[in-house]
């Protein structure tokens, strides 16, 4: 079964069209929110040689519900999981969740990881007790292959999980990480015999106006093409709305007595953000729930979407203070973008800042809403941040109100 589990996020579903090879070796299309299901029993009408027929039948058995990783007799300890982007904000929680559930986990990480490269190799190994840790460079496919060196002769299904993402969404990094590096993990994983791929994408790709969104969609297309060509291989594309930490950038400012800053009237860009723990559990479910196989899965947190103004009201209430607001015009972004684009035609170095300005405008104006999942609430998260701060959950280059000045790194996770 191939399915698109719909979302109410604003924007088109351009780029979500899937082409699915059916049991008769033909192709039929899929677009929008509809679903396509293969026949329960394959037909070999006009499909070629007997050897080809046997091969298709063997692969088909893995593609049926209840087979492969979805076989109820398969235990987590039977399944090998290779996680890329394991030390990133979400990747760390995803890796720990697979370890907690008893999967045989290999975590692939950089020599220096985390925000600002603060984590050493020993830090990562200690953090991922119970997993095998391999260090390397996702931009090199030869390096990525080392993640699977111990897996090639091992038994049991192999799953690849990618939590890779460019750090700031710049043009060069987006193509390097969101597309090419992630493609490296797919190719190396398939060489090692991976039968399933779980991709952490983003709900905003449904309205692709930015380079990192287009890069993610290009990889999603490659992933879908791979599943189309080989029915023994499947995927789950997870598109979360927003992370709690990305909405908490102003909490410390409000705690210190500052005004809450929003764009427009404060009613733009509503979202139902999801916690890192709930998202990690959802990612793990993709290796357990057949309904999440060969599916694009938008997902948000529990409850109704909230606007920036509602987020401010929630925070001021927790602080026991009267709300204070400051509004900035959205047109400010347009002026900045227009100026940088003009300069960029003459000075190429200005093109990256122009893209960052477009990213800022996008997140200040576009809704991020998806089907609800989980139990952690934004209010609980804000209360914890007020009491304990954001230590260990630094926004790094994802920050808007306290953006670091260090040079942009090549990968986020």
Coordinates of C-alpha atoms in Angstrom, one line a residue:
X1 CA 0.0 0.0 0.0
X2 CA 1.2 3.5 -0.8
X3 CA -0.6 6.3 1.0
X4 CA -0.5 10.0 1.6
X5 CA -1.8 10.8 5.0
X6 CA -3.2 14.3 4.5
X7 CA -2.4 17.5 6.4
X8 CA -4.1 20.8 6.7
X9 CA -1.0 22.8 6.2
X10 CA -1.4 25.7 3.8
X11 CA 0.0 25.2 0.3
X12 CA 0.1 22.8 -2.6
X13 CA 1.1 19.2 -2.6
X14 CA 3.4 19.8 -5.5
X15 CA 6.1 17.2 -5.6
X16 CA 4.1 14.6 -3.7
X17 CA 3.0 12.7 -6.8
X18 CA 4.0 9.1 -6.5
X19 CA 4.4 6.5 -9.2
X20 CA 3.8 3.0 -8.0
X21 CA 4.8 -0.2 -9.9
X22 CA 1.9 -2.6 -9.5
X23 CA 1.9 -6.4 -9.6
X24 CA 1.5 -6.6 -13.4
X25 CA 4.8 -4.6 -13.9
X26 CA 2.8 -1.7 -15.0
X27 CA 2.7 1.8 -13.5
X28 CA -0.2 3.8 -12.2
X29 CA -0.2 7.3 -10.8
X30 CA -0.9 8.8 -7.5
X31 CA -1.4 12.4 -6.6
X32 CA -2.9 14.6 -3.9
X33 CA -4.4 12.9 -0.9
X34 CA -5.6 9.7 -2.5
X35 CA -4.2 6.2 -1.8
X36 CA -3.1 3.4 -4.1
X37 CA -3.1 -0.2 -2.9
X38 CA -1.5 -3.1 -4.7
X39 CA -3.5 -6.3 -5.3
X40 CA -3.1 -8.9 -2.6
X41 CA -1.9 -11.5 -5.1
X42 CA 0.5 -10.6 -7.8
X43 CA -0.2 -11.3 -11.4
X44 CA 2.6 -12.1 -13.8
X45 CA 0.7 -11.4 -17.0
X46 CA 3.2 -10.4 -19.7
X47 CA 6.0 -9.9 -17.1
X48 CA 8.8 -11.7 -18.8
X49 CA 10.8 -14.8 -17.9
X50 CA 10.2 -17.4 -15.3
X51 CA 13.2 -16.3 -13.4
X52 CA 11.8 -12.8 -13.3
X53 CA 8.5 -14.1 -12.1
X54 CA 10.2 -16.0 -9.3
X55 CA 12.1 -12.9 -8.3
X56 CA 9.0 -10.7 -8.2
X57 CA 7.2 -13.3 -6.2
X58 CA 10.0 -13.5 -3.6
X59 CA 10.1 -9.7 -3.3
X60 CA 6.3 -9.4 -3.2
X61 CA 6.2 -11.6 -0.1
X62 CA 8.2 -9.0 1.7
X63 CA 5.9 -6.2 0.5
X64 CA 2.7 -7.7 2.0
X65 CA 1.4 -6.4 5.4
X66 CA 2.7 -8.6 8.2
X67 CA 5.9 -9.5 6.5
X68 CA 9.5 -8.4 6.9
X69 CA 9.9 -5.8 9.7
X70 CA 6.1 -5.8 10.1
X71 CA 5.9 -9.6 10.8
X72 CA 4.4 -9.8 14.4
X73 CA 7.0 -12.6 15.1
X74 CA 9.9 -10.2 14.4
X75 CA 11.2 -8.6 17.7
X76 CA 13.0 -5.3 17.9
X77 CA 16.2 -7.2 18.8
X78 CA 15.9 -8.9 15.4
X79 CA 16.0 -5.6 13.5
X80 CA 19.1 -3.6 12.7
X81 CA 18.6 0.2 12.6
X82 CA 21.3 2.6 11.2
X83 CA 20.6 6.2 12.2
X84 CA 22.2 9.1 10.4
X85 CA 22.1 12.5 11.9
X86 CA 22.1 10.8 15.3
X87 CA 23.5 13.7 17.3
X88 CA 21.2 16.4 16.1
X89 CA 18.4 17.8 18.1
X90 CA 15.7 15.3 16.9
X91 CA 18.2 12.6 15.8
X92 CA 19.5 12.2 19.3
X93 CA 16.0 11.5 20.6
X94 CA 15.2 9.2 17.7
X95 CA 18.4 7.2 18.3
X96 CA 17.7 6.9 22.0
X97 CA 14.1 5.8 21.3
X98 CA 15.2 2.9 19.1
X99 CA 17.8 1.9 21.7
X100 CA 15.2 2.0 24.5
X101 CA 12.8 -0.2 22.5
X102 CA 15.5 -2.8 22.0
X103 CA 16.6 -2.4 18.4
X104 CA 20.1 -3.2 17.3
X105 CA 21.2 0.4 16.7
X106 CA 24.2 1.8 14.8
X107 CA 24.5 5.6 15.3
X108 CA 26.5 7.4 12.6
X109 CA 28.0 10.8 13.8
X110 CA 30.7 13.4 13.0
X111 CA 34.0 13.4 14.9
X112 CA 32.8 16.7 16.5
X113 CA 29.1 17.0 16.7
X114 CA 26.3 19.0 18.4
X115 CA 25.8 22.8 18.4
X116 CA 29.2 24.3 17.8
X117 CA 30.9 20.9 17.6
X118 CA 31.0 20.7 21.4
X119 CA 30.5 16.9 21.6
X120 CA 33.5 14.6 21.5
X121 CA 33.5 11.0 20.3
X122 CA 33.5 9.9 23.9
X123 CA 30.5 12.1 24.7
X124 CA 28.6 10.5 21.8
X125 CA 29.5 6.9 22.8
X126 CA 28.5 7.6 26.4
X127 CA 25.2 9.2 25.3
X128 CA 24.3 6.2 23.1
X129 CA 25.0 3.4 25.5
X130 CA 23.7 0.2 24.0
X131 CA 24.4 1.2 20.4
X132 CA 27.3 0.8 18.1
X133 CA 28.7 4.2 17.2
X134 CA 30.5 4.9 13.9
X135 CA 32.1 8.2 13.1
X136 CA 32.4 9.6 9.6
X137 CA 31.3 12.2 7.0
X138 CA 27.8 11.9 5.4
X139 CA 29.0 13.9 2.4
X140 CA 31.3 11.0 1.4
X141 CA 29.5 7.8 0.3
X142 CA 32.6 5.8 1.1
X143 CA 32.5 7.1 4.7
X144 CA 28.8 6.4 4.9
X145 CA 29.4 2.8 3.8
X146 CA 31.5 2.2 7.0
X147 CA 28.3 2.5 9.0
X148 CA 27.3 -0.8 7.4
X149 CA 30.6 -2.7 7.6
X150 CA 29.4 -4.8 10.5
X151 CA 26.0 -5.3 9.0
X152 CA 26.8 -7.0 5.7
X153 CA 27.1 -10.5 7.2
X154 CA 24.6 -9.9 9.9
X155 CA 21.1 -11.5 9.9
X156 CA 17.8 -9.8 10.3
X157 CA 16.1 -6.9 8.5
X158 CA 18.1 -3.7 8.1
X159 CA 16.4 -0.3 8.4
X160 CA 18.0 3.1 7.6
X161 CA 16.8 6.2 9.5
X162 CA 17.8 9.6 8.3
X163 CA 17.5 12.7 10.5
X164 CA 19.9 14.7 8.4
X165 CA 19.2 18.4 7.6
X166 CA 21.2 21.4 6.6
X167 CA 22.0 23.6 9.6
X168 CA 20.6 26.9 8.4
X169 CA 18.8 26.1 5.1
X170 CA 21.3 27.9 2.9
X171 CA 21.5 27.2 -0.8
X172 CA 24.8 25.3 -0.8
X173 CA 24.2 23.3 2.5
X174 CA 20.7 22.4 1.4
X175 CA 21.9 20.6 -1.7
X176 CA 24.9 19.1 0.0
X177 CA 23.0 17.7 3.1
X178 CA 19.2 17.6 2.4
X179 CA 19.8 16.0 -1.0
X180 CA 23.2 14.6 -1.7
X181 CA 24.3 13.4 1.8
X182 CA 20.8 11.9 2.4
X183 CA 21.1 10.2 -1.0
X184 CA 24.4 8.7 0.1
X185 CA 22.7 7.1 3.1
X186 CA 20.1 5.6 0.8
X187 CA 22.6 4.2 -1.7
X188 CA 24.9 2.8 0.9
X189 CA 22.0 1.3 2.9
X190 CA 20.6 -0.4 -0.2
X191 CA 24.1 -1.8 -1.0
X192 CA 24.1 -3.3 2.5
X193 CA 20.6 -4.8 2.1
X194 CA 18.3 -2.3 3.7
X195 CA 14.6 -3.1 3.2
X196 CA 13.1 0.0 4.8
X197 CA 14.0 3.7 5.0
X198 CA 12.6 6.2 7.4
X199 CA 13.1 9.8 6.4
X200 CA 12.7 12.8 8.7
X201 CA 11.5 15.5 6.3
X202 CA 9.4 18.6 7.0
X203 CA 5.7 19.6 6.5
X204 CA 6.8 22.8 4.8
X205 CA 7.9 21.0 1.7
X206 CA 4.2 20.9 0.8
X207 CA 4.6 24.5 -0.3
X208 CA 8.1 24.6 -1.7
X209 CA 9.4 28.1 -2.0
X210 CA 12.9 27.6 -0.5
X211 CA 16.0 25.8 -1.6
X212 CA 16.1 23.4 1.3
X213 CA 12.5 22.4 0.6
X214 CA 13.2 21.7 -3.0
X215 CA 16.3 19.7 -2.0
X216 CA 14.2 17.6 0.4
X217 CA 11.6 17.0 -2.3
X218 CA 14.3 15.8 -4.8
X219 CA 15.4 13.2 -2.3
X220 CA 11.9 12.2 -1.5
X221 CA 11.4 11.5 -5.2
X222 CA 14.5 9.4 -5.3
X223 CA 13.3 7.4 -2.3
X224 CA 9.9 6.8 -3.9
X225 CA 11.5 5.8 -7.1
X226 CA 13.6 3.2 -5.3
X227 CA 10.5 1.6 -3.7
X228 CA 8.7 1.7 -7.1
X229 CA 11.6 -0.2 -8.7
X230 CA 11.9 -2.9 -6.0
X231 CA 8.8 -4.0 -4.1
X232 CA 11.0 -5.6 -1.4
X233 CA 12.0 -2.1 -0.4
X234 CA 9.7 0.4 1.4
X235 CA 9.8 3.8 3.0
X236 CA 8.2 6.1 5.5
X237 CA 8.5 9.9 5.0
X238 CA 7.8 11.8 8.2
X239 CA 6.9 15.5 7.8
X240 CA 6.6 17.1 11.3
X241 CA 5.1 20.6 11.7
X242 CA 7.5 22.4 14.0
X243 CA 9.5 21.5 17.1
X244 CA 8.8 22.9 20.5
X245 CA 12.2 24.4 20.8
X246 CA 11.7 26.5 17.6
X247 CA 8.8 28.3 19.4
X248 CA 10.7 28.9 22.6
X249 CA 13.2 31.5 21.3
X250 CA 11.5 34.4 23.0
X251 CA 10.7 32.8 26.4
X252 CA 13.9 34.1 28.0
X253 CA 13.3 37.6 26.6
X254 CA 9.8 37.6 28.1
X255 CA 11.2 36.3 31.4
X256 CA 13.5 39.3 31.4
X257 CA 10.7 41.8 30.9
X258 CA 10.8 42.3 27.1
X259 CA 7.9 42.5 24.7
X260 CA 6.8 39.5 22.6
X261 CA 7.6 40.2 18.9
X262 CA 5.3 38.9 16.2
X263 CA 4.8 39.7 12.5
X264 CA 1.6 41.2 11.1
X265 CA -1.3 40.9 13.5
X266 CA 0.0 37.9 15.4
X267 CA -2.4 35.5 13.8
X268 CA -0.1 34.3 11.0
X269 CA 1.9 31.1 11.0
X270 CA -0.2 29.1 13.5
X271 CA 1.0 25.6 14.2
X272 CA 0.6 22.5 16.4
X273 CA 4.2 21.8 17.2
X274 CA 5.4 18.4 18.4
X275 CA 7.8 17.5 21.1
X276 CA 11.1 15.7 20.4
X277 CA 10.0 12.7 22.5
X278 CA 6.7 12.3 20.7
X279 CA 8.3 12.7 17.3
X280 CA 10.9 10.0 18.2
X281 CA 8.1 7.6 19.1
X282 CA 6.3 8.4 15.9
X283 CA 9.5 7.7 13.9
X284 CA 9.9 4.3 15.7
X285 CA 6.3 3.4 14.9
X286 CA 7.3 3.6 11.2
X287 CA 9.2 0.4 11.7
X288 CA 6.3 -1.3 13.5
X289 CA 3.0 -0.1 11.9
X290 CA 2.3 -1.4 8.4
X291 CA 0.0 1.6 7.8
X292 CA 3.1 3.8 7.8
X293 CA 4.8 1.8 5.1
X294 CA 5.2 3.5 1.7
X295 CA 3.5 6.5 3.1
X296 CA 4.0 10.3 3.5
X297 CA 3.2 11.1 7.0
X298 CA 2.5 14.7 8.2
X299 CA 2.5 14.9 11.9
X300 CA 2.0 17.5 14.6
X301 CA 1.5 17.6 18.4
X302 CA -1.7 17.3 20.4
X303 CA -4.3 20.0 20.6
X304 CA -5.4 22.8 18.4
X305 CA -2.9 24.9 16.4
X306 CA -1.8 28.1 18.2
X307 CA -0.9 31.5 16.7
X308 CA 2.1 33.5 17.8
X309 CA -0.2 35.8 19.8
X310 CA -1.7 32.7 21.6
X311 CA 1.8 31.5 22.3
X312 CA 2.7 34.8 23.8
X313 CA -0.5 34.8 26.0
X314 CA 0.4 31.3 27.2
X315 CA 3.9 32.4 28.1
X316 CA 2.8 35.6 29.9
X317 CA 0.2 33.6 31.9
X318 CA 2.9 31.1 33.0
X319 CA 5.1 34.1 34.0
X320 CA 2.2 35.7 35.9
X321 CA 2.5 39.0 33.9
X322 CA 0.4 41.1 31.6
X323 CA 1.0 40.6 27.9
X324 CA 3.2 43.1 26.1
X325 CA 3.5 43.0 22.3
X326 CA 5.5 44.5 19.6
X327 CA 4.4 44.1 16.0
X328 CA 6.7 44.1 12.9
X329 CA 5.4 44.4 9.4
X330 CA 5.8 41.4 7.1
X331 CA 6.8 43.9 4.4
X332 CA 10.1 44.4 6.2
X333 CA 11.1 41.0 4.9
X334 CA 10.2 42.0 1.4
X335 CA 12.4 45.0 1.5
X336 CA 15.3 43.0 2.9
X337 CA 14.8 40.2 0.4
X338 CA 14.5 42.6 -2.6
X339 CA 17.7 44.5 -1.5
X340 CA 19.7 41.3 -1.1
X341 CA 18.5 39.8 -4.4
X342 CA 19.5 43.0 -6.2
X343 CA 23.0 42.9 -4.6
X344 CA 23.2 39.2 -5.3
X345 CA 23.0 39.7 -9.1
X346 CA 26.3 41.6 -8.8
X347 CA 27.9 40.0 -5.7
X348 CA 27.1 36.2 -5.5
X349 CA 27.9 36.2 -1.8
X350 CA 24.7 38.1 -1.1
X351 CA 22.6 35.2 -2.4
X352 CA 22.9 33.2 0.8
X353 CA 21.7 36.0 3.0
X354 CA 18.8 36.6 0.7
X355 CA 17.8 32.9 1.1
X356 CA 18.0 33.2 4.9
X357 CA 15.7 36.3 4.7
X358 CA 13.2 34.2 2.5
X359 CA 13.4 31.5 5.2
X360 CA 12.5 34.1 7.9
X361 CA 9.6 35.4 5.9
X362 CA 8.3 31.8 5.2
X363 CA 8.3 30.9 8.9
X364 CA 6.8 34.2 9.9
X365 CA 3.8 33.8 7.6
X366 CA 3.0 30.2 6.7
X367 CA 0.9 27.8 8.8
X368 CA 2.4 24.5 10.0
X369 CA -0.5 22.2 10.8
X370 CA -0.6 18.4 10.8
X371 CA -2.5 15.5 12.2
X372 CA -2.2 15.4 16.0
X373 CA 0.0 12.8 17.7
X374 CA 1.5 12.4 21.2
X375 CA 0.8 13.7 24.6
X376 CA 3.4 16.4 25.4
X377 CA 1.9 19.9 25.2
X378 CA 3.5 23.2 24.3
X379 CA 2.4 24.8 27.6
X380 CA 4.2 22.1 29.6
X381 CA 7.3 22.8 27.5
X382 CA 7.2 26.5 28.0
X383 CA 6.7 26.0 31.8
X384 CA 9.8 23.8 31.8
X385 CA 11.8 26.4 29.8
X386 CA 10.8 29.2 32.2
X387 CA 12.0 27.1 35.1
X388 CA 15.1 25.4 33.6
X389 CA 16.0 27.3 30.5
X390 CA 16.9 25.8 27.1
X391 CA 20.2 24.2 28.2
X392 CA 20.8 21.1 26.1
X393 CA 18.2 22.3 23.6
X394 CA 20.1 25.2 22.1
X395 CA 18.6 26.6 18.9
X396 CA 22.0 27.2 17.3
X397 CA 21.6 28.4 13.7
X398 CA 17.8 27.7 13.9
X399 CA 17.5 30.7 16.2
X400 CA 15.9 33.9 14.9
X401 CA 16.1 36.1 18.0
X402 CA 19.5 35.0 19.2
X403 CA 21.3 33.8 16.2
X404 CA 25.0 32.8 16.7
X405 CA 27.8 34.5 14.8
X406 CA 29.8 31.4 14.1
X407 CA 30.3 30.3 10.6
X408 CA 27.6 28.1 9.2
X409 CA 28.4 24.4 9.5
X410 CA 27.8 21.9 6.8
X411 CA 25.3 19.7 8.6
X412 CA 22.9 20.0 11.4
X413 CA 22.7 16.4 12.6

